[in-house]
Phi, psi and omega in degrees: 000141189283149205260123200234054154281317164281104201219091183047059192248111154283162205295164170240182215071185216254174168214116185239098185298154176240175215271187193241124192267168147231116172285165203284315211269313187326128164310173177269012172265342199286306185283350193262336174297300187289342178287338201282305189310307202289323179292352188263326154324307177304296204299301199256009131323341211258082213325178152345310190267319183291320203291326184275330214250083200288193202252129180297334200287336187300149148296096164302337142330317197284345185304304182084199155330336199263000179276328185106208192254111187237137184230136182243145124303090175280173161250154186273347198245345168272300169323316216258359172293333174300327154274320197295323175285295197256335190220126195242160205265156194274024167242292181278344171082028195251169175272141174279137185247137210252139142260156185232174211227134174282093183234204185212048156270035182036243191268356163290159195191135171282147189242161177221138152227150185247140168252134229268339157238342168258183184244047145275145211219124187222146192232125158208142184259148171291345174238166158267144189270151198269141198301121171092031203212145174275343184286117180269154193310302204310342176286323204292286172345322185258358176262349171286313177322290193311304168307313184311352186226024179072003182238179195219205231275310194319283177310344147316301173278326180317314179316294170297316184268007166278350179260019188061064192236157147290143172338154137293136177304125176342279181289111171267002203289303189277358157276321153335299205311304204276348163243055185247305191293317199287323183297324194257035160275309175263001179289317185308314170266352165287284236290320202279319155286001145299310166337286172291339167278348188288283174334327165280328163307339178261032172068018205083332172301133180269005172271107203225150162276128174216169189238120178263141213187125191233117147281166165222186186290341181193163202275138213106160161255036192261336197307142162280345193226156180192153202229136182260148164223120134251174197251170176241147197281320247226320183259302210118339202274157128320122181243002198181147186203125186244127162250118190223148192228144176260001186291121166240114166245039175279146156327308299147063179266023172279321197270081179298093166322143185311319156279021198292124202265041162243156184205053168194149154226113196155202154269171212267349198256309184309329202309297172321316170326294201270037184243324189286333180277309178297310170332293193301331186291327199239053195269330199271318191302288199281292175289324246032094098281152168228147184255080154280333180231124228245184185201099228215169166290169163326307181284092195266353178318343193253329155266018169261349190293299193304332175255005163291321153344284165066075177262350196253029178088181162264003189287329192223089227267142163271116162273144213279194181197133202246099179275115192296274169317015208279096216264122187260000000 
């Protein structure tokens, strides 16, 4: 039996590292190992934002590869006193005079500098593209911003243009797709590591406690989408998730199109049933797991669905877990 003393509990105690001494005789690969340690100790003491945030006061040259994608709000008109004044041109030492260029890269945008006595000339975009592509990150980025908080191109542009930015892309559909593919990489490799750890917590046993659960998009039984999830009792983590939607937005709806995103027919109350019975069903396909103990709400239909089934046999019978605390 899968060990259930733990239930989204952290370990308890301390974690006191321990230091690093250097004797006078240690070499010098030896001292370039241990200072590599202590800055990587320093690194995970260091909240979210520092990590994200290099320290500025540094040469930004010095940074290299390892900062990533850093993004400023500037103002345009302080850059461009700044070639003009302050930054010369390398044939002649003269000041550069900066343009932006009228395009249909959304908020990415070309700068020109020109030099005021020679005909050097230098072309650069403010963002970088994504490899094989006219798509600058920074559009992918701000339509990944919107969803994330829920809103879409109307507030986007509202955005930009109460902060002065250039328009945002017309169309969010073909940034959605690439970051709809990238998202489902990493669900895909969180859950498989959830998996396995939910399994190393259980000793290896691969008979895992999980806790199943259903929402939907709105309150009621009216919602079109709706989502099952389960959790593992021993981690906390999601190792699995069925999304079922009754939204069809094809033309033609006796004739369904291949991408048509609905996959549920029925009620909307029903949804947790069959989203907890397919979830149990591909538990061995996906994880080798069997979820025998299950832990549910007040609302047992969906685990009479699921032992209704007999999906792990009778060698592996699912027992219910009763939540006592369950807030309606």
């Amino acid at each position: 039996m899968p060990r259930l003393q733990k239930v989204f509990k952290k370990p308890k105690g301390k974690y006191y590292p321990r230091k690093n001494t250097i004797d006078s005789k240690v070499s010098t690969t030896d001292s370039k190992l241990n200072a590599q340690a202590e800055h990587a100790h320093d690194s995970k003491q260091s909240c979210a934002k520092e990590k994200k945030i290099p320290n500025l006061n540094e040469s930004f040259s010095s940074f290299g590869d390892s900062v990533g994608i850093l993004n400023a709000i500037m103002n345009l008109n302080i850059l461009a006193f700044v070639f003009k004044n302050e930054v010369h041109c390398k044939m002649c030492n003269s000041g550069l005079d900066m343009q932006v260029l009228k395009g249909k890269s959304g908020l990415a945008i070309t700068f020109v500098l020109k030099c005021f006595a020679c005909p050097y000339r230098v072309e650069f975009s403010s963002s970088n593209f994504h490899e094989g592509t006219q798509i600058a990150t920074i559009n992918t980025r701000f339509v990944y911003v919107m969803r994330s908080i829920g809103k879409g191109a109307e507030a986007g542009r509202m955005f930009c243009g109460v902060v002065n930015l250039p328009q945002p892309p017309t169309r969010f559909a073909p940034y959605g797709k690439r970051i709809l593919n990238a998202a489902k990489l990493v669900y895909e490799d969180s859950i498989q590591n959830a998996a396995k750890e939910a399994i190393c917590e259980n000793e290896g046993n691969k008979n895992i406690a999980v806790d199943v659960d259903g929402t939907w998009q709105k309150r009621g039984y009216t919602s079109l989408n709706g989502v099952v999830t389960v959790t593992s009792i021993d981690t906390g983590k999601v190792i699995d998730v069925d999304i079922l939607s009754k939204y069809c937005a094809c033309k033609n709806l006796p004739f369904h199109e291949k991408d048509c995103k609905r996959n549920y027919v029925g009620s909307s109350g029903v949804m947790e049933i069959q989203g907890a019975s397919k979830i149990c069903q591909r538990s061995l396909s996906l994880h080798n797991a069997r979820y025998i103990t299950y832990l549910g709400d007040g609302d047992c239909k969906a685990f009479d669905a699921v032992k209704k089934k007999n999906i792990y046999g009778n060698e592996y019978p699912i027992e219910k877990l009763e939540c006592i605390v369950h807030v309606i």
